[in-house]
């Protein structure tokens, strides 16, 4: 792509992934970000209330997420991820106090579902066989359409998995999207199912090394550059309007819009992506002393059942809770202090803390955490290639074949970069 330049709007994970792919292929890249920092919905920052560096939300990837793992390898931060030595997931039922650990065995044969010590407690082989229909889900089916809500497996596996992966409830989430995750991870055995989290935070793992990598390869990164409008002529994007500055695009220049659906509708009104109003509630606590991680074992988190909180992450003296799909389960209407206090009582049980208090708390509500992932919204996911000859889309709202996760965001960036590169090679 000699002499040609790719203009990427948005420095979230999808935009960063596209930029990394492009500079690694020798392309000239400009990245424009409306905020004063990169990362979008996946970033770290210093919180004054806690006096600690925290993530805006908790995120986990799996060892079968090849796009995400390739990304951290490219930017030199593969060692920034941590997780258990095997594919194991600790859980606690906050109401009953019961604890268990699901262990996925290596190999394609699912021996774990035959082992009462490895599978979800109080379930039997028939429960898993009955749920196999999700593999053949049609586009109009939700998770609840295909799994038995009266089974123990629903409350202890299908519901937490759907909430975590689709950021919505099984009654609303598209079964086909959930199956795509199962197909690429659990179905391939333990080697593809090991959970991984950022050792020191999302910024050190995904964002800061990406920015350093891009700058080292000559990319031009501009923060506080909010795209106001895009100008179109002769079937292509001809200019980008940033308010005080307008960037004219010569023939051959490419544009990748890696922005959320709500912004995309403003820039290109003719596009109709899924709504991005699915929210997540995160509560971060600082304690007086580092929290013993005994209930977690070698995992960076523990799943919580029969509680408002769904996932609990521990990093030294910071405990971080995630409530997925807070918009769908009524938690968006709960006042911050009440939510923090109620969920700390759940955390005391989950982490076996007794009456240990917290010293400081920060509540973060991600109002536009993910796009809608219902069957109706999934049909509206946009293809990366557009009707304009030099415009490509990236973002977890595009049709990647997987849900709106870190893996989905990075995969979308990779695909957008490939389209831009192929067009550049064809024109050369």
Coordinates of N, CA, C and O in Angstrom, one line a residue, residues 40-157:
X40 N -11.2 2.6 24.8 CA -12.7 2.6 24.7 C -13.2 1.9 26.0 O -13.0 2.4 27.1
X41 N -14.0 0.9 25.8 CA -14.6 0.2 26.9 C -13.7 -0.8 27.6 O -14.2 -1.6 28.5
X42 N -12.5 -0.9 27.2 CA -11.5 -1.8 27.8 C -10.2 -1.1 28.1 O -9.3 -1.0 27.3
X43 N -10.2 -0.5 29.3 CA -9.1 0.3 29.7 C -8.9 0.3 31.2 O -9.7 -0.1 32.0
X44 N -7.7 0.8 31.6 CA -7.4 1.0 33.0 C -7.2 2.5 33.3 O -6.8 3.3 32.4
X45 N -7.4 2.9 34.5 CA -7.2 4.3 34.9 C -7.0 4.3 36.4 O -7.4 3.4 37.2
X46 N -6.4 5.5 36.9 CA -6.2 5.7 38.3 C -7.4 6.3 38.9 O -7.9 7.3 38.4
X47 N -8.0 5.6 39.9 CA -9.2 6.1 40.6 C -8.8 6.7 41.9 O -8.2 6.1 42.8
X48 N -9.2 8.0 42.0 CA -8.8 8.7 43.3 C -9.5 8.2 44.5 O -9.0 8.2 45.6
X49 N -10.8 7.8 44.3 CA -11.5 7.3 45.5 C -10.9 6.0 46.1 O -10.8 5.9 47.3
X50 N -10.3 5.2 45.3 CA -9.7 4.0 45.7 C -8.2 4.1 45.9 O -7.6 3.4 46.7
X51 N -7.6 5.1 45.2 CA -6.2 5.3 45.3 C -5.4 4.2 44.6 O -4.3 3.8 45.0
X52 N -6.1 3.6 43.6 CA -5.5 2.4 42.9 C -5.8 2.5 41.4 O -6.7 3.2 41.0
X53 N -5.0 1.8 40.6 CA -5.2 1.7 39.2 C -6.3 0.5 39.0 O -6.0 -0.6 39.6
X54 N -7.4 0.8 38.4 CA -8.4 -0.2 38.2 C -8.8 -0.2 36.7 O -8.5 0.7 36.0
X55 N -9.5 -1.3 36.4 CA -10.1 -1.4 35.1 C -11.5 -0.8 35.1 O -12.2 -0.9 36.1
X56 N -12.0 -0.3 34.0 CA -13.3 0.3 34.0 C -14.4 -0.9 34.1 O -15.5 -0.7 34.6
X57 N -14.0 -2.1 33.7 CA -14.8 -3.2 33.9 C -14.0 -4.5 33.9 O -12.8 -4.4 33.5
X58 N -14.5 -5.6 34.3 CA -13.8 -6.8 34.3 C -14.0 -7.6 33.0 O -15.1 -7.7 32.6
X59 N -12.9 -8.1 32.5 CA -13.0 -8.9 31.3 C -12.1 -10.1 31.4 O -11.1 -10.1 32.0
X60 N -12.6 -11.1 30.7 CA -11.9 -12.4 30.7 C -11.9 -12.9 29.2 O -12.8 -12.7 28.5
X61 N -10.8 -13.5 28.9 CA -10.7 -14.2 27.6 C -10.5 -15.7 27.9 O -10.2 -16.1 29.0
X62 N -10.5 -16.5 26.8 CA -10.2 -17.9 27.0 C -9.1 -18.3 26.0 O -8.8 -17.7 25.1
X63 N -8.5 -19.4 26.4 CA -7.3 -19.9 25.6 C -7.6 -20.3 24.2 O -6.7 -20.4 23.4
X64 N -8.9 -20.4 23.9 CA -9.3 -20.7 22.5 C -9.6 -19.4 21.7 O -10.0 -19.5 20.5
X65 N -9.5 -18.3 22.4 CA -9.7 -17.0 21.7 C -8.4 -16.6 20.9 O -7.6 -15.8 21.3
X66 N -8.3 -17.2 19.7 CA -7.1 -17.1 18.9 C -6.8 -15.7 18.4 O -5.6 -15.2 18.4
X67 N -7.8 -14.9 18.1 CA -7.6 -13.5 17.6 C -7.0 -12.7 18.8 O -6.1 -11.9 18.6
X68 N -7.6 -12.8 20.0 CA -7.1 -12.0 21.1 C -5.7 -12.4 21.5 O -4.9 -11.6 21.8
X69 N -5.4 -13.7 21.5 CA -4.1 -14.2 21.8 C -3.1 -13.8 20.8 O -1.9 -13.4 21.1
X70 N -3.4 -13.8 19.5 CA -2.5 -13.3 18.5 C -2.2 -11.8 18.6 O -1.1 -11.4 18.4
X71 N -3.2 -11.1 19.0 CA -3.1 -9.6 19.2 C -2.1 -9.3 20.3 O -1.1 -8.5 20.1
X72 N -2.2 -10.0 21.5 CA -1.3 -9.7 22.6 C 0.1 -10.2 22.2 O 1.1 -9.6 22.7
X73 N 0.2 -11.2 21.4 CA 1.5 -11.7 21.0 C 2.2 -10.7 20.1 O 3.4 -10.4 20.2
X74 N 1.4 -10.1 19.2 CA 1.9 -9.1 18.2 C 2.4 -7.9 18.9 O 3.4 -7.3 18.5
X75 N 1.7 -7.5 20.0 CA 2.2 -6.3 20.7 C 3.1 -6.6 21.9 O 3.5 -5.7 22.6
X76 N 3.5 -7.8 22.0 CA 4.5 -8.2 23.0 C 4.0 -8.3 24.5 O 4.8 -8.0 25.4
X77 N 2.7 -8.6 24.7 CA 2.2 -8.6 26.1 C 1.5 -9.9 26.4 O 0.7 -9.9 27.3
X78 N 1.9 -11.0 25.8 CA 1.3 -12.3 26.1 C 1.5 -12.6 27.5 O 0.6 -13.2 28.2
X79 N 2.6 -12.3 28.1 CA 2.8 -12.6 29.6 C 2.0 -11.8 30.5 O 2.0 -12.0 31.7
X80 N 1.2 -10.8 30.0 CA 0.4 -10.0 30.8 C -0.9 -10.7 31.2 O -1.7 -10.1 32.0
X81 N -1.2 -11.9 30.7 CA -2.4 -12.6 31.0 C -2.0 -13.7 32.0 O -1.0 -14.3 32.0
X82 N -3.0 -14.0 32.9 CA -2.8 -15.0 33.9 C -4.1 -15.9 34.0 O -5.2 -15.4 33.6
X83 N -4.0 -17.1 34.5 CA -5.1 -17.9 34.7 C -4.7 -19.2 35.3 O -3.5 -19.5 35.6
X84 N -5.6 -20.1 35.6 CA -5.3 -21.4 36.2 C -4.5 -22.3 35.3 O -4.5 -22.1 34.1
X85 N -3.8 -23.2 35.9 CA -3.0 -24.2 35.1 C -3.8 -25.1 34.2 O -3.4 -25.6 33.2
X86 N -5.1 -25.3 34.6 CA -6.0 -26.1 33.8 C -7.3 -25.3 33.5 O -7.4 -24.2 34.0
X87 N -8.2 -25.9 32.8 CA -9.4 -25.3 32.4 C -10.4 -25.5 33.6 O -11.3 -26.3 33.5
X88 N -10.3 -24.7 34.6 CA -11.1 -24.9 35.8 C -11.8 -23.5 36.1 O -11.2 -22.5 36.0
X89 N -13.0 -23.6 36.6 CA -13.8 -22.5 36.9 C -14.4 -22.6 38.3 O -15.3 -23.5 38.6
X90 N -14.0 -21.8 39.3 CA -14.5 -21.9 40.7 C -15.9 -21.2 40.8 O -16.0 -20.1 40.1
X91 N -16.8 -21.7 41.5 CA -18.1 -21.1 41.7 C -18.5 -21.2 43.2 O -18.0 -22.1 43.9
X92 N -19.4 -20.3 43.6 CA -19.9 -20.4 44.9 C -21.4 -20.0 44.8 O -21.7 -19.0 44.1
X93 N -22.3 -20.7 45.5 CA -23.7 -20.3 45.6 C -23.8 -19.5 46.9 O -23.6 -20.1 48.0
X94 N -24.0 -18.2 46.7 CA -23.9 -17.3 47.9 C -25.1 -17.6 48.9 O -24.9 -17.5 50.1
X95 N -26.2 -18.1 48.4 CA -27.3 -18.3 49.2 C -27.1 -19.6 50.1 O -27.4 -19.6 51.3
X96 N -26.6 -20.7 49.5 CA -26.4 -21.9 50.2 C -25.0 -22.1 50.8 O -24.8 -22.9 51.7
X97 N -24.1 -21.3 50.3 CA -22.7 -21.5 50.7 C -21.9 -22.6 50.0 O -20.8 -22.8 50.3
X98 N -22.6 -23.3 49.1 CA -22.0 -24.5 48.4 C -20.9 -24.0 47.4 O -21.1 -23.0 46.7
X99 N -19.8 -24.7 47.4 CA -18.7 -24.3 46.5 C -18.4 -25.5 45.5 O -18.5 -26.7 45.9
X100 N -18.0 -25.2 44.3 CA -17.5 -26.2 43.4 C -16.6 -25.6 42.4 O -16.5 -24.4 42.2
X101 N -16.0 -26.5 41.6 CA -15.0 -26.1 40.6 C -15.3 -27.0 39.4 O -15.2 -28.2 39.4
X102 N -15.7 -26.4 38.3 CA -15.9 -27.1 37.0 C -14.6 -27.3 36.3 O -13.9 -26.3 36.1
X103 N -14.2 -28.5 36.0 CA -12.9 -28.8 35.3 C -13.1 -29.4 34.0 O -13.7 -30.5 33.9
X104 N -12.7 -28.7 32.9 CA -12.8 -29.2 31.6 C -11.5 -30.0 31.2 O -10.4 -29.4 31.3
X105 N -11.7 -31.2 30.9 CA -10.5 -32.1 30.6 C -9.9 -31.7 29.2 O -10.6 -31.2 28.3
X106 N -8.6 -32.0 29.0 CA -8.0 -31.8 27.7 C -8.6 -32.9 26.8 O -9.0 -33.9 27.2
X107 N -8.4 -32.7 25.5 CA -8.9 -33.6 24.5 C -10.3 -33.3 24.0 O -11.1 -32.6 24.7
X108 N -10.7 -33.9 22.9 CA -12.0 -33.7 22.3 C -13.1 -34.4 23.0 O -14.3 -34.0 23.0
X109 N -12.8 -35.6 23.7 CA -13.8 -36.3 24.3 C -14.2 -35.7 25.7 O -13.3 -35.5 26.5
X110 N -15.4 -35.3 25.9 CA -15.8 -34.5 27.1 C -15.9 -35.4 28.3 O -17.1 -35.6 28.9
X111 N -14.8 -35.9 28.8 CA -14.9 -36.8 30.0 C -15.4 -36.1 31.2 O -16.0 -36.7 32.1
X112 N -15.3 -34.8 31.3 CA -15.7 -34.1 32.5 C -17.2 -34.1 32.7 O -17.6 -34.1 33.9
X113 N -18.0 -34.3 31.7 CA -19.5 -34.4 31.9 C -19.8 -35.7 32.5 O -21.0 -35.9 33.0
X114 N -18.9 -36.7 32.4 CA -19.2 -38.0 33.0 C -18.7 -38.1 34.4 O -19.0 -39.1 35.1
X115 N -18.0 -37.1 34.9 CA -17.3 -37.1 36.2 C -18.0 -36.2 37.2 O -18.0 -35.0 37.0
X116 N -18.7 -36.8 38.2 CA -19.4 -35.9 39.1 C -18.5 -34.9 39.9 O -19.0 -33.9 40.3
X117 N -17.2 -35.2 40.0 CA -16.3 -34.3 40.6 C -15.9 -33.1 39.7 O -15.3 -32.2 40.2
X118 N -16.1 -33.3 38.4 CA -15.6 -32.3 37.5 C -16.8 -31.4 36.9 O -16.5 -30.3 36.5
X119 N -17.9 -32.0 36.8 CA -19.1 -31.3 36.2 C -19.8 -30.5 37.3 O -19.4 -30.5 38.5
X120 N -20.8 -29.7 36.8 CA -21.6 -28.9 37.7 C -22.3 -29.9 38.7 O -22.9 -30.9 38.3
X121 N -22.2 -29.6 40.0 CA -22.8 -30.5 41.0 C -24.3 -30.6 40.9 O -25.0 -29.7 40.4
X122 N -24.8 -31.8 41.3 CA -26.3 -32.1 41.2 C -26.8 -32.1 39.8 O -28.0 -32.0 39.6
X123 N -25.9 -32.3 38.8 CA -26.4 -32.5 37.4 C -26.0 -34.0 37.0 O -25.2 -34.6 37.7
X124 N -26.6 -34.4 35.9 CA -26.3 -35.7 35.4 C -26.1 -35.6 33.9 O -26.3 -34.6 33.3
X125 N -25.6 -36.7 33.4 CA -25.2 -36.7 31.9 C -26.4 -36.3 31.1 O -26.2 -35.6 30.1
X126 N -27.6 -36.7 31.4 CA -28.8 -36.4 30.6 C -29.0 -34.9 30.5 O -29.5 -34.4 29.4
X127 N -28.7 -34.2 31.5 CA -28.8 -32.7 31.5 C -28.0 -32.1 30.3 O -28.5 -31.2 29.6
X128 N -26.8 -32.6 30.1 CA -25.9 -32.1 29.1 C -26.4 -32.6 27.7 O -26.3 -31.9 26.7
X129 N -26.9 -33.8 27.7 CA -27.4 -34.3 26.4 C -28.6 -33.5 25.9 O -28.7 -33.2 24.7
X130 N -29.5 -33.2 26.8 CA -30.7 -32.5 26.5 C -30.4 -31.1 25.9 O -31.1 -30.5 25.1
X131 N -29.3 -30.5 26.4 CA -28.9 -29.2 26.0 C -28.1 -29.1 24.7 O -27.8 -28.0 24.2
X132 N -27.9 -30.3 24.1 CA -27.1 -30.4 22.9 C -27.8 -29.7 21.7 O -27.1 -29.4 20.7
X133 N -29.1 -29.5 21.8 CA -29.8 -28.9 20.7 C -29.4 -27.5 20.4 O -29.7 -27.0 19.3
X134 N -28.7 -26.9 21.4 CA -28.2 -25.5 21.1 C -27.3 -25.5 19.9 O -27.1 -24.4 19.3
X135 N -26.6 -26.6 19.6 CA -25.7 -26.7 18.5 C -26.4 -26.5 17.2 O -25.8 -26.1 16.2
X136 N -27.7 -26.7 17.1 CA -28.5 -26.6 15.9 C -29.5 -25.4 15.9 O -30.5 -25.4 15.2
X137 N -29.2 -24.5 16.8 CA -30.1 -23.3 17.0 C -30.3 -22.5 15.7 O -29.3 -22.2 15.0
X138 N -31.5 -22.2 15.4 CA -31.8 -21.3 14.3 C -31.6 -19.8 14.7 O -31.4 -19.5 15.9
X139 N -31.6 -18.9 13.8 CA -31.3 -17.5 14.1 C -32.3 -16.9 15.0 O -32.0 -15.9 15.7
X140 N -33.5 -17.4 15.1 CA -34.6 -16.8 15.9 C -34.7 -17.4 17.3 O -35.5 -17.0 18.0
X141 N -33.8 -18.3 17.6 CA -33.9 -19.0 18.9 C -33.1 -18.3 20.0 O -31.9 -17.9 19.8
X142 N -33.7 -18.2 21.2 CA -32.9 -17.7 22.3 C -32.4 -18.9 23.1 O -32.7 -20.0 22.8
X143 N -31.5 -18.6 24.0 CA -30.9 -19.7 24.8 C -32.0 -20.4 25.6 O -32.1 -21.7 25.7
X144 N -33.0 -19.7 26.2 CA -34.0 -20.3 26.9 C -35.0 -21.2 26.1 O -35.6 -22.0 26.6
X145 N -35.0 -20.9 24.8 CA -35.8 -21.7 23.9 C -35.3 -23.2 23.8 O -36.0 -24.1 23.5
X146 N -34.0 -23.3 24.1 CA -33.4 -24.6 23.8 C -32.8 -25.3 25.1 O -32.4 -26.5 25.0
X147 N -32.8 -24.7 26.2 CA -32.4 -25.4 27.4 C -33.5 -25.4 28.5 O -34.4 -24.5 28.5
X148 N -33.5 -26.4 29.3 CA -34.6 -26.5 30.3 C -34.3 -25.6 31.5 O -33.3 -25.8 32.3
X149 N -35.2 -24.6 31.7 CA -35.0 -23.7 32.8 C -35.2 -24.3 34.2 O -34.8 -23.7 35.2
X150 N -35.7 -25.5 34.2 CA -36.0 -26.1 35.5 C -34.8 -27.0 36.0 O -34.8 -27.5 37.1
X151 N -33.8 -27.2 35.1 CA -32.7 -28.0 35.4 C -31.7 -27.2 36.3 O -31.6 -26.0 36.1
X152 N -31.0 -27.9 37.2 CA -29.9 -27.3 37.9 C -28.9 -26.7 37.0 O -28.3 -25.6 37.3
X153 N -28.6 -27.3 35.9 CA -27.6 -26.9 34.9 C -27.9 -25.5 34.4 O -27.0 -24.7 34.0
X154 N -29.2 -25.1 34.3 CA -29.6 -23.8 33.9 C -29.0 -22.7 34.8 O -28.4 -21.8 34.4
X155 N -29.3 -22.8 36.1 CA -28.9 -21.8 37.0 C -27.4 -21.8 37.3 O -26.8 -20.8 37.6
X156 N -26.8 -23.0 37.1 CA -25.4 -23.1 37.5 C -24.4 -23.1 36.3 O -23.2 -23.1 36.4
X157 N -25.0 -23.1 35.1 CA -24.1 -23.1 33.9 C -24.7 -22.2 32.8 O -24.0 -21.2 32.4

